């Protein structure tokens, strides 16, 4: 896949409920393991959040099935996965950087949509 289609494709897949395919594509691109994804946050999670990442079992947990199709949440959590692949499996990467990482995907997706609309 051409690099300029990669980010829009990831967002499109998540929006269309193909979250596992999107994560596979992301993992392949960044050469990391494919993280697992599950609905329901871990019980110990006190703060109300839409998603969280557990480095120990490489799992992205999301609040509910709606969140599973929210590209911003999924890509944000994937960023934590990306940053935690080091040997010590610590939760890495700042929230600000995770947001920036996810935002960049959405921005490219929106630009691709605009381009597509011009040619119809
Ligand atoms: Zn985060």
mmCIF file of C-alpha atoms and ligand atoms in Angstrom, residues 76-77 80 91 94-95 98, ligand 1:
data_model
loop_
_atom_site.group_PDB
_atom_site.id
_atom_site.type_symbol
_atom_site.label_atom_id
_atom_site.label_comp_id
_atom_site.label_asym_id
_atom_site.label_seq_id
_atom_site.Cartn_x
_atom_site.Cartn_y
_atom_site.Cartn_z
ATOM 1 C CA UNK A 76 -4.336 6.866 20.495
ATOM 2 C CA UNK A 77 -4.117 3.535 22.334
ATOM 3 C CA UNK A 80 0.903 3.518 23.688
ATOM 4 C CA UNK A 91 3.374 2.171 29.621
ATOM 5 C CA UNK A 94 2.806 10.951 26.815
ATOM 6 C CA UNK A 95 -0.907 11.577 26.380
ATOM 7 C CA UNK A 98 -0.667 9.950 21.645
HETATM 8 ZN ZN1 LIG B 1 -3.490 7.587 26.508
#
